Short mmCIF file of C-alpha atoms in Angstrom, two decimals:
data_model
loop_
_atom_site.label_atom_id
_atom_site.label_comp_id
_atom_site.label_asym_id
_atom_site.label_seq_id
_atom_site.Cartn_x
_atom_site.Cartn_y
_atom_site.Cartn_z
CA MET V 23 -1.26 28.80 -24.73
CA ASN V 24 1.62 31.18 -25.49
CA ILE V 25 1.63 32.50 -21.93
CA ILE V 26 1.50 29.05 -20.32
CA PHE V 27 4.06 27.54 -22.70
CA GLY V 28 6.45 30.46 -22.39
CA LEU V 29 6.19 30.62 -18.61
CA ILE V 30 6.75 26.93 -17.94
CA VAL V 31 9.57 26.61 -20.49
CA ILE V 32 11.48 29.64 -19.16
CA LEU V 33 11.00 28.63 -15.53
CA SER V 34 12.03 25.01 -16.16
CA ILE V 35 15.15 25.91 -18.16
CA THR V 36 16.20 28.44 -15.52
CA ILE V 37 15.96 25.80 -12.81
CA LEU V 38 17.69 23.14 -14.90
CA ILE V 39 20.64 25.41 -15.76
CA PHE V 40 21.54 25.34 -12.08
CA VAL V 41 20.56 21.76 -11.32
CA ASN V 42 21.24 19.69 -14.41
CA PRO V 43 22.14 21.63 -17.58
CA GLU V 44 22.73 18.47 -19.64
CA SER V 45 19.11 17.42 -19.31
CA VAL V 46 17.59 20.44 -21.10
CA LEU V 47 18.16 19.36 -24.69
CA SER V 48 17.39 15.73 -23.89
CA ALA V 49 14.08 16.78 -22.30
CA PHE V 50 13.11 18.62 -25.49
CA ILE V 51 14.11 15.67 -27.65
CA SER V 52 12.36 13.11 -25.49
CA GLY V 53 9.22 15.26 -25.59
CA GLY V 54 9.35 15.25 -29.37
CA GLN V 55 10.01 11.51 -29.40
CA LYS V 56 6.94 10.84 -27.22
CA ALA V 57 4.80 13.01 -29.49
CA PHE V 58 6.07 11.05 -32.48
CA ASP V 59 5.35 7.67 -30.84
CA LEU V 60 1.84 8.81 -29.98
CA SER V 61 1.30 10.14 -33.51
CA ILE V 62 2.10 6.73 -34.95
CA LYS V 63 -0.60 5.20 -32.74
CA LEU V 64 -3.02 8.03 -33.50
CA VAL V 65 -2.62 7.85 -37.26
CA VAL V 66 -3.85 4.27 -37.19
CA ILE V 67 -6.80 5.10 -34.94
CA TYR V 68 -7.73 8.08 -37.13
CA THR V 69 -7.50 5.95 -40.26
CA VAL V 70 -10.12 3.59 -38.87
CA TRP V 71 -12.46 6.26 -37.53
CA LEU V 72 -12.22 8.55 -40.55
CA GLY V 73 -12.86 5.54 -42.79
CA VAL V 74 -15.96 4.50 -40.88
CA PHE V 75 -17.08 8.10 -40.63
CA SER V 76 -16.83 8.49 -44.39
CA ILE V 77 -19.37 5.67 -44.77
CA MET V 78 -21.67 7.40 -42.27
CA GLU V 79 -21.28 10.64 -44.18
CA GLN V 80 -22.17 9.08 -47.54
CA THR V 81 -25.26 7.39 -46.13
CA GLY V 82 -26.42 10.60 -44.48
CA LEU V 83 -26.32 8.98 -41.05
CA ASP V 84 -24.29 11.87 -39.68
CA LYS V 85 -27.09 14.29 -40.56
CA LYS V 86 -29.59 12.09 -38.72
CA ILE V 87 -27.48 12.10 -35.55
CA ALA V 88 -27.11 15.85 -35.87
CA LYS V 89 -30.87 16.27 -36.17
CA LEU V 90 -31.38 14.14 -33.08
CA LEU V 91 -28.98 16.21 -30.99
CA LYS V 92 -30.05 19.58 -32.34
CA PRO V 93 -32.35 20.54 -29.41
CA VAL V 94 -29.62 19.70 -26.87
CA ASN V 95 -27.06 21.62 -28.87
CA LYS V 96 -29.33 24.61 -29.15
CA LEU V 97 -29.76 24.67 -25.40
CA LEU V 98 -26.01 24.52 -24.80
CA PHE V 99 -24.55 26.56 -27.63
CA GLY V 100 -27.35 28.73 -28.96
CA ASN V 101 -28.13 28.82 -32.66
CA LEU V 102 -25.58 26.95 -34.71
CA PRO V 103 -24.89 26.79 -38.43
CA ASP V 104 -25.93 23.35 -39.73
CA SER V 105 -22.46 22.25 -40.80
CA ALA V 106 -20.99 22.98 -37.36
CA ASN V 107 -23.94 21.32 -35.64
CA GLU V 108 -23.18 18.13 -37.57
CA TYR V 109 -19.53 17.83 -36.56
CA MET V 110 -20.28 18.89 -33.00
CA SER V 111 -22.98 16.23 -32.67
CA LEU V 112 -20.58 13.55 -33.87
CA ASN V 113 -17.89 14.77 -31.50
CA ILE V 114 -20.25 14.77 -28.54
CA SER V 115 -21.64 11.29 -29.30
CA ALA V 116 -18.09 9.93 -29.72
CA ASN V 117 -17.16 11.53 -26.37
CA ILE V 118 -20.10 10.02 -24.53
CA LEU V 119 -19.44 6.57 -25.95
CA GLY V 120 -15.79 6.77 -24.97
CA MET V 121 -14.37 6.40 -28.47
CA SER V 122 -11.03 7.96 -27.66
CA GLY V 123 -9.37 9.02 -30.89
CA GLY V 124 -12.71 9.24 -32.67
CA THR V 125 -13.43 12.56 -31.00
CA THR V 126 -10.44 14.63 -32.14
CA PRO V 127 -11.05 14.86 -35.92
CA PHE V 128 -14.66 15.99 -35.39
CA GLY V 129 -13.55 18.39 -32.66
CA ILE V 130 -11.10 20.17 -34.93
CA LYS V 131 -13.58 20.28 -37.80
CA SER V 132 -16.28 21.69 -35.49
CA ILE V 133 -14.08 24.59 -34.48
CA GLU V 134 -13.02 25.23 -38.07
CA GLU V 135 -16.70 25.39 -39.05
CA LEU V 136 -17.63 27.66 -36.14
CA ASP V 137 -14.79 30.01 -37.10
CA LYS V 138 -16.42 30.66 -40.46
CA TYR V 139 -19.36 32.41 -38.79
CA PRO V 140 -19.50 35.59 -36.72
CA ASN V 141 -20.36 35.64 -33.01
CA THR V 142 -19.57 32.00 -32.32
CA GLU V 143 -17.03 32.71 -29.58
CA TYR V 144 -19.42 31.55 -26.86
CA ALA V 145 -20.20 28.29 -28.70
CA VAL V 146 -16.47 27.66 -29.20
CA CYS V 147 -15.77 28.16 -25.48
CA MET V 148 -18.67 25.95 -24.40
CA PHE V 149 -17.66 23.28 -26.91
CA PHE V 150 -14.10 23.30 -25.64
CA ILE V 151 -15.24 23.09 -22.00
CA LEU V 152 -17.54 20.16 -22.78
CA ASN V 153 -14.67 18.30 -24.42
CA ALA V 154 -12.21 19.21 -21.67
CA THR V 155 -14.58 17.93 -18.98
CA SER V 156 -15.70 15.00 -21.18
CA VAL V 157 -18.92 13.22 -20.37
CA GLN V 158 -17.70 9.67 -20.70
CA LEU V 159 -19.83 6.65 -19.98
CA ILE V 160 -17.26 3.90 -20.43
CA PRO V 161 -13.75 4.54 -19.08
CA SER V 162 -12.39 1.83 -21.38
CA SER V 163 -8.62 2.28 -20.94
CA ILE V 164 -8.89 2.21 -17.15
CA LEU V 165 -11.13 -0.88 -17.19
CA ALA V 166 -8.66 -2.68 -19.44
CA LEU V 167 -5.75 -1.82 -17.15
CA ARG V 168 -7.66 -2.86 -14.02
CA SER V 169 -8.61 -6.29 -15.26
CA GLN V 170 -5.11 -6.74 -16.64
CA MET V 171 -3.71 -6.05 -13.14
CA GLY V 172 -5.99 -8.72 -11.71
CA SER V 173 -8.75 -6.63 -10.19
CA LEU V 174 -11.65 -8.64 -8.79
CA TYR V 175 -14.02 -5.71 -9.05
CA SER V 176 -12.74 -3.94 -12.14
CA SER V 177 -16.16 -2.51 -12.98
CA SER V 178 -16.70 -1.10 -9.46
CA VAL V 179 -15.26 2.20 -10.69
CA ILE V 180 -17.75 2.72 -13.52
CA LEU V 181 -20.53 4.33 -11.51
CA PRO V 182 -18.28 6.69 -9.50
CA THR V 183 -16.53 7.68 -12.74
CA ILE V 184 -19.80 8.51 -14.48
CA LEU V 185 -20.94 10.57 -11.49
CA ALA V 186 -17.61 12.41 -11.27
CA THR V 187 -17.46 13.18 -14.97
CA LEU V 188 -21.08 14.36 -14.97
CA LEU V 189 -20.30 16.65 -12.06
CA SER V 190 -17.30 18.16 -13.83
CA SER V 191 -19.33 18.77 -16.99
CA ILE V 192 -22.16 20.40 -15.06
CA ILE V 193 -19.76 22.66 -13.18
CA GLY V 194 -18.02 23.49 -16.46
CA ILE V 195 -21.30 24.35 -18.19
CA LEU V 196 -22.46 26.50 -15.29
CA LEU V 197 -19.17 28.39 -15.02
CA CYS V 198 -19.20 28.95 -18.77
CA LYS V 199 -22.74 30.32 -18.61
CA ILE V 200 -21.73 32.67 -15.78
CA PHE V 201 -18.32 33.88 -16.90
CA ILE V 202 -18.40 33.87 -20.69
CA LYS V 203 -20.62 36.35 -22.43
CA ARG V 204 -23.09 35.22 -25.03
CA ARG V 205 -23.42 37.52 -27.99
CA MET P 98 -21.84 -5.96 -22.43
CA PHE P 99 -19.52 -3.09 -23.40
CA LYS P 100 -17.32 -5.33 -25.50
CA TYR P 101 -20.14 -5.75 -28.04
CA PHE P 102 -20.66 -2.07 -28.45
CA ILE P 103 -18.07 -1.17 -31.09
CA PRO P 104 -18.48 -4.33 -33.23
CA VAL P 105 -22.27 -3.92 -33.32
CA LEU P 106 -21.93 -0.22 -34.14
CA PHE P 107 -19.52 -0.95 -37.02
CA LEU P 108 -21.75 -3.74 -38.31
CA LEU P 109 -24.81 -1.50 -38.32
CA ILE P 110 -22.97 1.28 -40.13
CA PHE P 111 -21.73 -1.09 -42.84
CA ILE P 112 -25.14 -2.70 -43.28
CA TYR P 113 -26.79 0.70 -43.44
CA GLY P 114 -24.20 1.71 -46.01
CA VAL P 115 -25.05 -1.27 -48.21
CA ILE P 116 -28.78 -0.53 -47.91
CA LYS P 117 -28.14 3.07 -48.95
CA LYS P 118 -26.07 1.80 -51.92
CA VAL P 119 -22.82 3.33 -50.71
CA LYS P 120 -19.69 1.58 -52.06
CA PRO P 121 -18.09 0.47 -48.77
CA TYR P 122 -14.54 0.04 -50.08
CA ASP P 123 -14.48 3.37 -51.89
CA ALA P 124 -16.06 5.21 -48.99
CA PHE P 125 -13.74 3.72 -46.36
CA THR P 126 -10.58 4.44 -48.33
CA SER P 127 -11.63 7.97 -49.17
CA GLY P 128 -12.06 8.74 -45.46
CA ALA P 129 -8.96 6.87 -44.34
CA LYS P 130 -6.88 8.83 -46.86
CA SER P 131 -7.15 11.98 -44.77
CA ALA P 132 -5.75 10.38 -41.59
CA ILE P 133 -2.07 10.94 -42.41
CA PRO P 134 -2.32 14.63 -43.42
CA PHE P 135 -4.54 15.15 -40.39
CA THR P 136 -2.02 13.60 -37.98
CA VAL P 137 0.83 15.54 -39.61
CA SER P 138 -1.10 18.77 -39.10
CA ILE P 139 -1.52 18.21 -35.35
CA PHE P 140 2.00 16.84 -34.76
CA PRO P 141 3.71 20.17 -33.93
CA TYR P 142 1.08 20.85 -31.28
CA LEU P 143 1.48 17.40 -29.78
CA ALA P 144 5.24 17.89 -29.71
CA SER P 145 4.96 21.21 -27.85
CA ILE P 146 2.70 19.71 -25.20
CA PHE P 147 5.03 16.77 -24.67
CA VAL P 148 8.08 19.04 -24.43
CA LEU P 149 6.17 21.07 -21.85
CA THR P 150 5.30 17.98 -19.82
CA GLU P 151 8.90 16.70 -19.95
CA LEU P 152 10.33 20.03 -18.75
CA PHE P 153 7.68 20.36 -16.04
CA GLU P 154 8.63 16.92 -14.72
CA ILE P 155 12.45 16.99 -15.07
CA SER P 156 12.91 20.52 -13.68
CA GLY P 157 11.28 19.44 -10.43
CA LEU P 158 8.52 22.00 -10.92
CA SER P 159 5.94 19.25 -10.71
CA ASN P 160 7.38 17.98 -7.40
CA ALA P 161 7.63 21.51 -6.03
CA LEU P 162 4.02 22.19 -6.94
CA THR P 163 2.96 18.88 -5.40
CA ASN P 164 4.61 19.83 -2.09
CA LEU P 165 3.24 23.34 -2.20
CA LEU P 166 -0.31 22.23 -2.81
CA SER P 167 -0.41 19.16 -0.57
CA PRO P 168 -1.88 20.86 2.56
CA PHE P 169 -4.67 22.35 0.44
CA PHE P 170 -5.31 19.06 -1.37
CA ASN P 171 -5.29 17.09 1.91
CA PHE P 172 -7.77 19.51 3.38
CA LEU P 173 -10.16 18.73 0.51
CA GLY P 174 -9.72 14.99 1.01
CA ILE P 175 -7.22 14.22 -1.75
CA PRO P 176 -4.50 11.93 -0.34
CA ASP P 177 -0.78 12.73 -0.91
CA GLU P 178 -0.32 9.74 -3.21
CA LEU P 179 -2.85 11.11 -5.69
CA ILE P 180 -1.76 14.76 -5.89
CA LYS P 181 0.73 14.09 -8.67
CA LEU P 182 -1.95 12.34 -10.69
CA VAL P 183 -4.33 15.27 -10.30
CA LEU P 184 -1.58 17.66 -11.45
CA ILE P 185 -0.29 15.66 -14.41
CA LYS P 186 -3.64 14.64 -15.90
CA PRO P 187 -4.39 18.01 -17.57
CA PHE P 188 -1.07 17.76 -19.45
CA SER P 189 -0.60 14.14 -20.33
CA GLY P 190 -2.88 11.14 -20.56
CA SER P 191 -0.02 8.67 -20.92
CA GLY P 192 1.85 10.25 -17.98
CA ALA P 193 -1.27 9.97 -15.85
CA LEU P 194 -1.83 6.35 -16.87
CA ALA P 195 1.76 5.54 -15.83
CA ILE P 196 1.09 7.01 -12.37
CA VAL P 197 -2.18 5.07 -12.08
CA SER P 198 -0.49 1.78 -12.92
CA ASP P 199 2.23 2.66 -10.37
CA ILE P 200 -0.42 3.15 -7.70
CA TYR P 201 -2.04 -0.17 -8.66
CA THR P 202 1.24 -2.05 -8.16
CA LYS P 203 2.11 -0.27 -4.92
CA PHE P 204 -1.23 -0.40 -3.11
CA GLY P 205 -3.14 -3.24 -4.79
CA VAL P 206 -5.60 -2.72 -7.57
CA ASP P 207 -8.75 -2.92 -5.39
CA SER P 208 -7.53 -0.60 -2.61
CA TYR P 209 -9.14 2.75 -1.89
CA LEU P 210 -6.24 4.67 -3.43
CA SER P 211 -6.36 2.62 -6.62
CA ARG P 212 -10.10 2.94 -7.08
CA CYS P 213 -9.80 6.64 -6.41
CA ALA P 214 -6.99 6.94 -8.96
CA SER P 215 -9.11 5.08 -11.52
CA VAL P 216 -12.02 7.45 -11.05
CA ILE P 217 -9.78 10.52 -11.22
CA TYR P 218 -8.18 9.23 -14.41
CA GLY P 219 -11.49 8.29 -15.99
CA SER P 220 -13.38 11.43 -15.10
CA SER P 221 -10.92 14.14 -16.04
CA GLU P 222 -9.45 15.08 -19.41
CA THR P 223 -6.12 16.21 -20.76
CA VAL P 224 -7.19 19.86 -20.83
CA PHE P 225 -4.00 21.37 -22.28
CA TYR P 226 -3.70 18.65 -24.88
CA ILE P 227 -7.25 19.32 -26.08
CA ALA P 228 -6.58 23.06 -26.08
CA ALA P 229 -3.46 22.56 -28.20
CA VAL P 230 -4.86 20.05 -30.66
CA TYR P 231 -8.43 21.31 -31.15
CA PHE P 232 -7.21 24.80 -31.86
CA ALA P 233 -4.33 23.70 -34.06
CA LYS P 234 -5.92 25.33 -37.10
CA SER P 235 -7.53 28.28 -35.40
CA LYS P 236 -5.43 30.96 -33.79
CA LYS P 237 -7.92 33.69 -33.06
CA HIS P 238 -9.28 32.41 -29.75
CA ASN P 239 -8.30 33.50 -26.29
CA LEU P 240 -8.51 30.25 -24.37
CA LEU P 241 -7.44 31.46 -20.95
CA LYS P 242 -10.95 31.61 -19.47
CA PRO P 243 -12.21 28.29 -20.88
CA ILE P 244 -8.98 26.56 -19.79
CA ILE P 245 -9.30 27.88 -16.23
CA ILE P 246 -12.99 26.89 -16.11
CA SER P 247 -12.16 23.37 -17.34
CA LEU P 248 -9.37 22.98 -14.79
CA ILE P 249 -11.64 24.09 -11.94
CA ALA P 250 -14.39 21.72 -13.08
CA SER P 251 -11.92 18.81 -13.36
CA PHE P 252 -10.53 19.61 -9.94
CA PHE P 253 -14.00 19.40 -8.43
CA SER P 254 -14.48 15.99 -10.01
CA CYS P 255 -11.19 14.83 -8.40
CA VAL P 256 -12.33 15.99 -4.97
CA PHE P 257 -15.66 14.29 -5.59
CA ALA P 258 -13.88 11.09 -6.71
CA CYS P 259 -11.98 10.84 -3.42
CA PHE P 260 -15.19 11.44 -1.54
CA ILE P 261 -17.41 8.98 -3.38
CA CYS P 262 -14.84 6.15 -3.34
CA ASN P 263 -15.05 6.31 0.45
CA ILE P 264 -18.77 5.53 0.31
CA LEU P 265 -19.21 3.23 -2.68
#
């Protein structure tokens, strides 16, 4: 991240000094403003999901989901510590069901858990790639926008989207298996 | 069909909670409590990504990259109108959604370009955003390889999207 951030920031400011020096500070501020606006929306979404999740946690439902997904996880990530397996299972189910916003808290907790154990670098990479190529069954925000814009066939994009997202996940998994070493 | 999914899921969780003798009010509030500290902890990372996106856009780098890559993208079947979407999606979901809604207005929501844009939006993720936020509390990872792999995989799904929307 440091390389990418540094490179793009330095390049952009260099260009802007010649083209439009006044816009540099305002670009930084408007970036911060957008992050703030999004955070306000996110905090509400997280409140709901973390509240519901807390009920699942106290009933032990999260452990049941984790148990169900354990064979799949083992195939993808190798042997996992139980605590990490739990959060990762919840993150993956939330991803598949298209609960945007519900995925992030579990994602962060998964990586925190994985970090506590040695030799989990491969699992971390695979987990990141799975999230970054998200298997999503219901592209809810796009469907909402389409019907709002008066589409007659708003659901015509569901099947192509599922196929495309499956393809990206499969390619991601394969590339990870080839290029990242498992210890 | 899909609209029933979340309500039914919530209902089942609450009922299951009652069966298992969990206090629903106490449990919900104890989970919800952590939302604000959680959001505060990821805010700096969100801010950096948004600053990055802003600079990328305003400096003209994004347009320059679009022009530079257009022959290559066209060759793979991605039309000019969608190149910007493919490039912005890894950085910003809201930026990408703005482009999609632009395409809807310009070309009609059921046109080939619009369907294609929908599939590209729905099938790819905000890779840099995930990298920034998921690793907010964990500094020890070198993410270069996984980021490149994710970008390549997403790019394939974009090419595939333009292809399959021609058929279906």
